[in-house]
Structures are given as C-alpha cells and as structure tokens.
Coordinates of C-alpha atoms in Angstrom, one line a residue:
Chain A
M3 CA -23.7 25.1 19.8
T4 CA -24.4 21.5 18.9
T5 CA -21.9 18.8 19.5
G6 CA -19.9 17.5 16.6
A7 CA -21.9 14.3 16.5
Q8 CA -25.1 16.1 15.8
N9 CA -23.9 18.8 13.6
P10 CA -24.8 18.1 9.9
D11 CA -22.1 20.4 8.6
D12 CA -19.4 18.6 10.5
N13 CA -20.8 15.3 9.4
A14 CA -20.8 16.4 5.8
L15 CA -17.2 17.7 6.2
A16 CA -16.1 14.4 7.7
G17 CA -17.8 12.6 4.8
E18 CA -16.2 14.9 2.2
Y19 CA -12.8 14.2 3.8
V20 CA -13.2 10.4 3.6
L21 CA -14.6 10.5 0.1
G22 CA -11.4 12.4 -0.8
V23 CA -13.0 15.3 -2.8
L24 CA -11.4 18.1 -0.8
P25 CA -8.4 20.1 -2.1
L26 CA -5.1 19.5 -0.3
A27 CA -5.3 22.5 2.1
D28 CA -8.7 21.5 3.3
R29 CA -7.5 17.9 3.8
R30 CA -4.7 19.1 6.0
M31 CA -7.2 21.3 8.0
V32 CA -9.5 18.3 8.5
E33 CA -6.6 16.2 9.7
E34 CA -5.4 18.9 12.1
R35 CA -8.9 19.1 13.5
M36 CA -9.1 15.3 13.9
G37 CA -6.0 15.6 16.1
R38 CA -7.6 18.0 18.6
D39 CA -11.4 17.2 18.3
S40 CA -12.1 13.6 19.3
A41 CA -15.9 13.9 18.5
F42 CA -15.0 15.0 15.0
A43 CA -12.4 12.3 14.7
T44 CA -15.2 9.8 15.6
L45 CA -17.3 11.1 12.8
V46 CA -14.4 10.5 10.4
S47 CA -14.0 7.0 11.7
S48 CA -17.7 6.3 11.2
W49 CA -17.5 7.4 7.6
Q50 CA -14.4 5.3 7.0
A51 CA -16.2 2.2 8.4
D52 CA -19.4 2.8 6.4
L53 CA -17.7 3.7 3.1
S54 CA -15.3 0.8 3.4
N55 CA -18.1 -1.3 2.0
L56 CA -17.3 0.3 -1.3
D57 CA -13.7 -1.1 -1.2
D58 CA -15.0 -4.2 -3.0
A59 CA -14.8 -2.1 -6.1
Y60 CA -11.0 -2.2 -6.0
Q61 CA -9.8 -5.2 -8.1
P62 CA -6.5 -6.7 -6.9
V63 CA -3.5 -6.2 -9.2
T64 CA -0.2 -7.8 -8.3
P65 CA 2.6 -5.2 -8.1
P66 CA 5.9 -5.8 -10.0
I67 CA 8.5 -7.8 -8.0
G68 CA 10.8 -4.9 -7.5
V69 CA 8.4 -3.0 -5.3
K70 CA 8.8 -5.1 -2.2
A71 CA 12.6 -5.0 -2.5
R72 CA 12.5 -1.2 -2.8
I73 CA 10.3 -1.0 0.3
D74 CA 12.7 -3.2 2.2
A75 CA 15.6 -1.2 1.0
R76 CA 14.0 2.0 2.3
L77 CA 13.1 0.6 5.7
F78 CA 15.8 -1.8 6.4
A79 CA 18.9 -1.3 4.2
E80 CA 20.8 1.1 6.3
A81 CA 20.2 -0.6 9.6
A82 CA 21.5 -3.9 10.6
K83 CA 19.3 -4.0 13.6
P84 CA 18.6 -7.4 15.1
A85 CA 14.9 -8.1 14.9
G86 CA 13.6 -11.6 15.3
G87 CA 16.6 -13.6 16.4
L88 CA 19.6 -14.6 14.4
W89 CA 17.7 -14.8 11.1
G90 CA 16.9 -11.1 11.4
S91 CA 20.4 -10.1 12.2
L92 CA 22.4 -8.9 9.2
V93 CA 25.5 -8.7 11.5
F94 CA 25.2 -12.4 12.2
W95 CA 24.9 -13.4 8.6
R96 CA 27.5 -11.0 7.4
G97 CA 29.9 -12.4 10.1
L98 CA 29.1 -15.9 8.8
A99 CA 29.6 -14.9 5.2
F100 CA 33.0 -13.3 5.9
A101 CA 33.9 -16.2 8.2
S102 CA 33.3 -18.6 5.4
V103 CA 35.3 -16.4 3.0
A104 CA 38.1 -16.2 5.5
A105 CA 38.0 -20.0 6.0
A106 CA 38.1 -20.5 2.2
A107 CA 41.0 -18.2 1.9
A108 CA 42.8 -20.0 4.7
F109 CA 42.4 -23.3 2.9
G110 CA 43.8 -21.8 -0.3
I111 CA 40.6 -22.0 -2.3
Y112 CA 41.0 -18.5 -3.6
S113 CA 43.9 -17.2 -5.6
G114 CA 46.9 -15.7 -3.9
N115 CA 46.0 -12.0 -4.2
F116 CA 42.8 -12.4 -2.3
T117 CA 44.1 -11.0 1.0
Q118 CA 45.6 -8.1 -0.9
Q119 CA 42.2 -7.2 -2.3
Q120 CA 40.7 -7.2 1.2
T121 CA 43.2 -4.7 2.8
P122 CA 41.7 -1.6 4.4
G123 CA 40.8 1.0 1.8
S124 CA 40.1 -1.4 -1.0
T125 CA 36.7 -1.4 -2.6
P126 CA 34.3 -2.8 0.1
A127 CA 32.3 -5.8 -0.9
L128 CA 28.5 -5.3 -1.4
V129 CA 26.3 -7.4 0.8
A130 CA 22.6 -8.1 0.5
E131 CA 20.5 -9.8 3.1
L132 CA 17.7 -11.6 1.3
G133 CA 14.6 -12.1 3.4
A134 CA 11.7 -14.5 2.8
P135 CA 8.1 -13.6 3.1
G136 CA 6.3 -15.8 5.6
S137 CA 9.2 -18.1 6.5
S138 CA 12.4 -18.1 8.3
I139 CA 14.7 -19.0 5.4
G140 CA 17.1 -16.4 4.1
L141 CA 20.5 -16.0 2.7
I142 CA 23.4 -13.5 2.4
A143 CA 24.8 -12.6 -0.9
A144 CA 28.2 -10.9 -0.7
L145 CA 29.7 -9.6 -4.0
D146 CA 33.4 -9.4 -4.3
P147 CA 33.9 -7.1 -7.3
A148 CA 37.5 -8.1 -7.7
Y149 CA 36.4 -11.7 -8.4
G150 CA 33.2 -11.1 -10.1
A151 CA 31.4 -13.5 -7.9
F152 CA 28.8 -13.6 -5.3
T153 CA 29.4 -15.7 -2.2
I154 CA 26.1 -17.2 -1.2
T155 CA 25.7 -18.0 2.5
P156 CA 23.9 -20.1 3.4
A157 CA 21.6 -21.6 0.8
A158 CA 20.3 -24.0 3.3
F159 CA 17.1 -24.7 1.5
S160 CA 16.3 -26.9 -1.4
P161 CA 13.7 -26.0 -3.9
E162 CA 11.0 -28.5 -4.8
D163 CA 12.1 -31.4 -7.0
G164 CA 12.4 -30.2 -10.6
K165 CA 12.8 -26.6 -9.6
S166 CA 15.7 -24.2 -9.5
L167 CA 16.3 -21.0 -7.6
E168 CA 17.4 -18.1 -9.8
L169 CA 19.0 -14.9 -8.6
W170 CA 18.0 -11.6 -10.2
L171 CA 19.4 -8.1 -10.2
V172 CA 16.6 -5.5 -10.0
R173 CA 17.6 -1.9 -10.7
G174 CA 15.2 1.1 -10.8
E175 CA 12.5 0.7 -13.4
G176 CA 14.5 -1.7 -15.7
A177 CA 13.6 -5.3 -16.2
P178 CA 15.3 -7.7 -13.7
V179 CA 18.5 -9.2 -15.0
S180 CA 19.3 -12.9 -14.3
L181 CA 22.5 -13.4 -12.4
G182 CA 22.3 -17.2 -12.6
L183 CA 21.1 -20.1 -10.5
V184 CA 21.6 -20.1 -6.8
P185 CA 24.1 -22.9 -6.0
G186 CA 22.2 -25.7 -4.3
D187 CA 24.5 -25.8 -1.3
G188 CA 25.6 -22.2 -1.2
G189 CA 29.1 -21.2 -2.3
R190 CA 30.1 -19.0 -5.2
L191 CA 28.1 -17.7 -8.1
V192 CA 30.5 -16.4 -10.8
L193 CA 29.2 -13.6 -12.9
D194 CA 29.9 -12.2 -16.3
Q195 CA 32.4 -9.3 -15.9
N196 CA 30.1 -6.9 -17.8
L197 CA 27.4 -7.6 -15.3
V198 CA 29.6 -7.1 -12.3
R199 CA 30.4 -3.6 -13.5
Q200 CA 26.7 -2.7 -13.6
I201 CA 26.1 -3.7 -10.0
S202 CA 26.2 -1.0 -7.4
D203 CA 25.3 0.0 -3.9
G204 CA 21.5 0.1 -3.5
D205 CA 20.7 -2.4 -6.3
L206 CA 18.3 -5.1 -5.3
L207 CA 18.5 -8.8 -5.5
A208 CA 15.6 -11.2 -5.7
V209 CA 15.4 -15.0 -5.8
S210 CA 12.6 -16.7 -7.7
V211 CA 11.5 -20.3 -8.1
E212 CA 12.0 -21.4 -11.7
P213 CA 11.8 -24.6 -13.7
L214 CA 14.9 -26.8 -13.4
G215 CA 17.8 -25.0 -15.1
G216 CA 16.3 -21.5 -14.8
S217 CA 13.7 -19.4 -16.4
P218 CA 13.3 -20.4 -20.0
T219 CA 12.2 -16.9 -21.0
G220 CA 14.8 -14.6 -19.5
V221 CA 12.3 -13.1 -17.1
A222 CA 11.3 -14.4 -13.7
T223 CA 8.3 -16.8 -14.2
G224 CA 7.9 -18.2 -10.7
P225 CA 7.2 -16.6 -7.3
V226 CA 9.8 -14.4 -5.7
V227 CA 10.8 -16.1 -2.5
L228 CA 13.6 -13.9 -1.3
S229 CA 14.6 -10.3 -1.8
G230 CA 17.0 -7.7 -0.4
A231 CA 19.1 -4.6 -1.2
L232 CA 22.9 -4.5 -1.7
S233 CA 24.8 -2.2 0.5
K234 CA 28.5 -1.5 1.3
K235 CA 29.4 -3.1 4.6
Chain B
M29 CA -38.0 12.2 -3.1
R30 CA -37.1 8.6 -3.7
C31 CA -35.8 7.9 -7.2
R32 CA -35.1 4.3 -8.0
R33 CA -33.7 4.7 -11.4
T34 CA -31.1 2.3 -12.7
V35 CA -27.9 3.2 -11.0
K36 CA -24.8 3.5 -13.2
P37 CA -22.8 0.4 -13.9
I38 CA -20.1 1.3 -11.4
L39 CA -22.7 0.9 -8.7
T40 CA -24.2 -2.3 -9.9
D41 CA -20.7 -3.8 -10.2
L42 CA -20.2 -2.9 -6.6
M43 CA -23.4 -4.3 -5.3
S44 CA -23.1 -7.6 -7.0
G45 CA -19.7 -7.9 -5.4
E46 CA -21.0 -8.6 -1.9
T47 CA -18.4 -8.8 0.8
S48 CA -15.3 -9.9 -0.9
S49 CA -13.1 -12.7 0.4
N50 CA -13.2 -11.8 4.0
M51 CA -9.6 -12.7 4.0
S52 CA -9.2 -13.8 7.5
Q53 CA -9.3 -10.4 9.2
D54 CA -8.0 -12.0 12.3
D55 CA -4.9 -13.2 10.5
L56 CA -4.3 -9.7 9.1
S57 CA -4.9 -8.1 12.6
G58 CA -2.4 -10.6 14.0
L59 CA 0.2 -9.7 11.4
I60 CA -0.2 -6.0 12.0
A61 CA 0.3 -6.5 15.7
R62 CA 3.5 -8.4 15.0
I63 CA 4.6 -5.7 12.6
A64 CA 4.1 -3.2 15.5
L65 CA 6.8 -5.2 17.3
G66 CA 9.2 -5.0 14.5
D67 CA 8.6 -8.4 13.0
R68 CA 9.9 -8.3 9.4
V69 CA 8.6 -11.8 8.6
A70 CA 5.1 -10.7 9.5
F71 CA 5.6 -7.6 7.3
S72 CA 6.6 -9.7 4.3
S73 CA 3.6 -11.9 4.9
L74 CA 1.2 -8.9 5.1
Y75 CA 2.8 -7.6 1.9
S76 CA 2.2 -10.8 0.0
Q77 CA -1.4 -11.1 1.2
T78 CA -2.5 -7.4 0.8
S79 CA -0.3 -5.7 -1.8
P80 CA -2.4 -6.7 -4.8
K81 CA -5.5 -5.1 -3.2
L82 CA -3.6 -1.9 -2.2
F83 CA -1.8 -1.7 -5.6
G84 CA -5.3 -2.0 -7.2
V85 CA -6.5 0.9 -5.0
A86 CA -3.5 3.1 -6.1
L87 CA -3.9 2.2 -9.8
R88 CA -7.6 2.9 -9.8
I89 CA -7.1 6.4 -8.2
L90 CA -3.7 7.4 -9.9
K91 CA -4.3 5.7 -13.2
D92 CA -0.6 5.4 -13.8
R93 CA 1.5 2.3 -13.0
A94 CA 4.8 4.1 -12.1
Q95 CA 3.0 6.4 -9.7
A96 CA 1.0 3.6 -8.3
E97 CA 4.2 1.6 -7.6
D98 CA 5.6 4.7 -5.8
A99 CA 2.4 5.1 -3.8
V100 CA 2.4 1.4 -2.7
Q101 CA 6.0 1.8 -1.5
E102 CA 5.0 4.8 0.5
V103 CA 1.9 2.9 1.8
Y104 CA 4.0 0.0 3.2
V105 CA 6.5 2.3 4.7
R106 CA 3.6 3.9 6.5
I107 CA 2.1 0.6 7.5
W108 CA 5.5 -0.5 9.0
R109 CA 5.8 2.8 11.0
R110 CA 2.1 3.1 12.0
A111 CA 1.2 -0.5 12.8
G112 CA 1.2 0.4 16.5
S113 CA -1.8 2.7 15.9
F114 CA -4.1 0.0 14.6
R115 CA -6.7 -1.0 17.0
V116 CA -8.6 -4.2 16.6
G117 CA -12.4 -3.5 16.7
Q118 CA -12.2 0.1 15.4
A119 CA -11.9 -1.0 11.8
S120 CA -11.3 -4.2 10.0
A121 CA -7.7 -4.7 9.2
M122 CA -8.3 -4.6 5.5
A123 CA -10.4 -1.4 5.8
W124 CA -7.5 0.2 7.8
L125 CA -5.0 -0.8 5.1
V126 CA -7.2 0.4 2.2
T127 CA -7.7 3.7 4.1
I128 CA -3.9 4.2 4.2
A129 CA -3.6 3.4 0.5
R130 CA -6.5 5.7 -0.5
N131 CA -5.2 8.6 1.6
Q132 CA -1.7 8.2 0.0
A133 CA -3.1 8.1 -3.5
I134 CA -5.5 10.9 -3.0
D135 CA -2.8 13.1 -1.4
L136 CA -0.6 12.5 -4.4
I137 CA -3.2 13.6 -7.0
R138 CA -4.4 16.5 -4.9
A139 CA -0.8 17.7 -4.6
R140 CA -0.8 18.2 -8.3
Q141 CA -4.1 20.2 -8.2
P142 CA -4.9 23.6 -6.8
A143 CA -4.5 23.4 -3.0
T144 CA -7.6 25.5 -2.4
L145 CA -10.8 25.9 -4.3
E146 CA -13.0 29.0 -4.8
Y147 CA -16.1 27.5 -3.5
D148 CA -18.5 29.0 -1.0
D149 CA -17.6 27.9 2.4
A150 CA -19.5 24.8 3.4
P151 CA -22.9 25.1 1.7
D152 CA -25.7 24.9 4.3
V153 CA -27.1 21.4 4.8
A154 CA -28.8 22.1 8.1
D155 CA -32.3 22.1 6.6
L156 CA -31.9 18.5 5.5
A157 CA -32.8 16.6 8.6
P158 CA -35.6 14.3 7.5
D159 CA -39.0 14.6 9.3
P160 CA -39.6 11.9 12.0
E161 CA -41.7 9.8 9.8
A162 CA -39.2 9.6 7.0
R163 CA -36.6 8.8 9.7
A164 CA -38.6 5.9 10.9
V165 CA -38.9 4.5 7.4
L166 CA -35.2 5.0 6.8
S167 CA -34.1 3.4 10.0
S168 CA -35.8 0.2 9.1
E169 CA -33.5 0.0 6.0
S170 CA -30.2 -1.8 5.9
R171 CA -27.4 0.1 7.5
R172 CA -25.1 -0.9 4.7
I173 CA -24.0 1.9 2.5
D174 CA -25.2 0.3 -0.7
G175 CA -28.8 0.0 0.6
C176 CA -28.6 3.7 1.5
L177 CA -27.1 4.7 -1.8
A178 CA -30.1 3.2 -3.5
E179 CA -32.2 5.8 -1.6
L180 CA -30.4 8.6 -3.4
E181 CA -31.1 9.7 -6.9
A182 CA -29.1 7.6 -9.2
D183 CA -26.7 10.2 -10.5
K184 CA -26.1 11.5 -7.0
A185 CA -25.4 8.0 -5.7
A186 CA -23.0 7.5 -8.6
A187 CA -21.2 10.7 -7.8
V188 CA -20.6 9.6 -4.2
V189 CA -19.3 6.2 -5.4
A190 CA -17.1 7.8 -8.2
A191 CA -15.7 10.2 -5.7
Y192 CA -14.8 7.4 -3.3
V193 CA -13.6 4.7 -5.7
E194 CA -11.9 6.9 -8.3
G195 CA -10.7 9.6 -5.9
L196 CA -12.3 12.3 -8.0
S197 CA -12.0 15.9 -6.9
Y198 CA -14.8 18.4 -6.7
L199 CA -13.5 20.1 -9.9
E200 CA -13.5 16.8 -11.7
L201 CA -17.0 15.9 -10.5
A202 CA -18.3 19.3 -11.5
E203 CA -16.9 18.8 -15.0
Q204 CA -18.2 15.3 -15.3
Y205 CA -21.7 16.3 -14.3
A206 CA -21.5 19.7 -16.1
V207 CA -22.6 21.7 -13.1
P208 CA -21.0 24.6 -11.3
L209 CA -18.5 23.8 -8.5
N210 CA -20.8 25.1 -5.8
T211 CA -23.8 23.1 -7.1
M212 CA -21.7 20.0 -7.1
R213 CA -20.5 20.6 -3.5
T214 CA -24.1 21.2 -2.3
W215 CA -25.3 18.0 -4.0
L216 CA -22.6 15.9 -2.5
R217 CA -22.9 17.3 1.0
R218 CA -26.6 16.8 0.9
S219 CA -26.1 13.3 -0.3
L220 CA -23.7 12.6 2.5
I221 CA -26.2 13.9 5.1
K222 CA -28.9 11.7 3.7
L223 CA -26.6 8.7 3.8
R224 CA -25.7 9.5 7.4
E225 CA -29.4 9.7 8.3
C226 CA -30.1 6.4 6.5
M227 CA -27.3 4.6 8.2
N228 CA -27.8 5.8 11.7

C-alpha cells in the first residue's frame, strides 16, 4: 500500500476534483475523504495551488449593485449584533433615530396625530442600517409609512463639491428606483405615496454618489457608497 | 511523446496573461483575518476589491447572469462564515477566494446534471510514471502549470484548461472531443499524472 502522496490514482482523483470534472456524488465523496485523510487533503491543496495559475483566465465583471445589499441582508439583517463599536451597532443608531423622532415630536415638528400612529400595535416603522464599504460612515433610514417619509439619521457626511447622494430602493431583480436625494444634514426625505406603498420588509436601500441634483438618467450612475436592508424593528 | 503543436486560443490567452495584478495579497489576507473577527467594514472592503473577479468566475462557469449573481451571494456568505479557516501561506488569498467561487459554481451546475456517471472506476494510470531520464528532463522545466501544460499534446492541454476554466464535466468534455466517456477520463487522468510529474 503506497501512501497517498505517491499513489498516482489518488493524485489523479485529487486533480479531477480540483478541475471540477467529477459528478456531484463523486465530489461529495472526495470532500468526505479530505476530511479524514490529511495526506489526500494535501494532494488536493497542491492541485489547487498549481492550477490557481489558470485563474488569470477569469476576466473581472462588476456585479450589479443589488448583490452586496442582498448578501448583507442575508448575513446581517436579522441580527442587531454590535460588531465594531457604535458604528456597527444597529441598536445604537436605531435608538438615535427614534430619539430624534421623539425629540422632533416633542418640539411639535410633526402633526398632532403622530403619537397616535406610534401606539403599540400600529404598523411598525421599517428601519435600514446602511453600511459603507471601507469607511466608518453610515446612516439609519427609518420609514414611517403613515407619513410617507424616511427619517435619515445621521447624514453626517458631505459628498464632494458638485455631487449629490441619491437614495435607491432595490427590490429583487427589478431596476433600482430612486427615492430622492439624501438631505445634506439628515432629516426627512418625503416620498411619493405610490412609492411608499411599494416598500416592504426586506427591501434594500442603497446610496450612490451622483452629479449635483441627482442622476440625470434615472439609474444610478455613480459608485454605491452605502447599502442595507429594511426590516421591522 | 512531446507534441508542441499550437495550443488552442484559450491557452495562449492564458499564457500571455502572466501573473495578473498581484492585488496586494497581504491586504487581502489582512481583510480576511479581520472578517474572521466579525469586522463588517473589512467584509465590505473585501467585497469591493474582489467581487468583480469572483463574479467573473461564476459567469464564466454558469454562463447565466442571474445564476452567477446567486452564486456570488452564496460565495460571500461562505467567505464571511469560513474566514477563520483561511491560513496565510497555504494559498494566496485570491486563490483561496477563487477556489470558493469555483466550487460554488461547479456544485451548482453539477447539481443539475446526473449525480453519478457510468464510467469505469478510476482508469488505471499507474503505468505512467516516467522513466528516470525523462523525469530529470522534466524536473529542469518550470514548475508553473503553463510550462507543464505545454509538454502535453495540445488538445489534451486544452481539455485540462477548459475543464478548469469553464467548469466542464466529463460528459461535456467527451461530447466536445467526440470520444467515449471512459476514453475522455483516461486522457484527462493521464494528463493530470504527467502534469504532476512535471511540476514536482
């Protein structure tokens, strides 16, 4: 009995697995063996390292903007787990968002029936935590369906001169729909009532950098700098 | 046994490519380490740096944008969950990421194909160990896979590359080369053994 490392059949099997030519049942068998036979697992690793030189053949193609938001929704939407200080804490930002809403109410900014809308059992607001790749900026968008407005907290960042930040609704496979420009200093973003009725739990929001005044074409033209999923909280 | 016929275009494309943008492997390794600690900013940064490559992998293998988008989602969910298993030094960070993407895409297409194939079990390749002299010649060659592929007959080298890059199954390869399934498998396994000898 030769060891795995010297056995040509095992070497060929490890190579076939890494090439990907085997049918599914055989792929699972190979993976099961990798788990219990470290010499064989080493053969697979060697093939992976050697064949990875062929990876240059894969030309990069930028995925559509909704993909990252859907990944975040799957991984992070349900959990408000603090990760990475206050910026990572949905609880913190949600608290801040609601605190600012409450403060606004206390100062009589909203109309009289506001508190009535917020009594227990009423439709809960939808909240999205929008995260930023590679930087620590972020914002919370809280939708109050009764008012047809997003409360944006905080929008403590300013786009470059001559640029605007535009908020998009991303649903399933459909094209993103513009919700309007993010107010420069946070605050409320009032939406068209038809649009409000289309927004539901699980929809995704994204913020892109656009020319001043917003995208001239109706589709996002600049990089997406923030994204996150709406959920009932 | 050496044939140095012109290799199919897919192979020449590849060889002219050289090592692509060695996009700071250290940076990628660092991001993966931070992701293992639950750092979502690092995760977003890794996504923006690597998703075009991994989407390219999924598209090339699945040949369908919607399926490739689904695959990429699955790939990054796996990356988030498995970041702790990445070991610097075992593989380059980009190779590790591409492996995850290839496995996901290949599993998806294999799931739509017969789970088993009626081929003879593991065609014998034991008679293929080259004699000592040939081995000496081979070992002076480049260890890089493309140098060793050039030692194979052109259509056999192209079959190896097409299997890897396009994610072709044995059935698809056999159809493409118009040979019986078992012949295809024997070819490919022998090619693999020759490659291994060349690279060792």
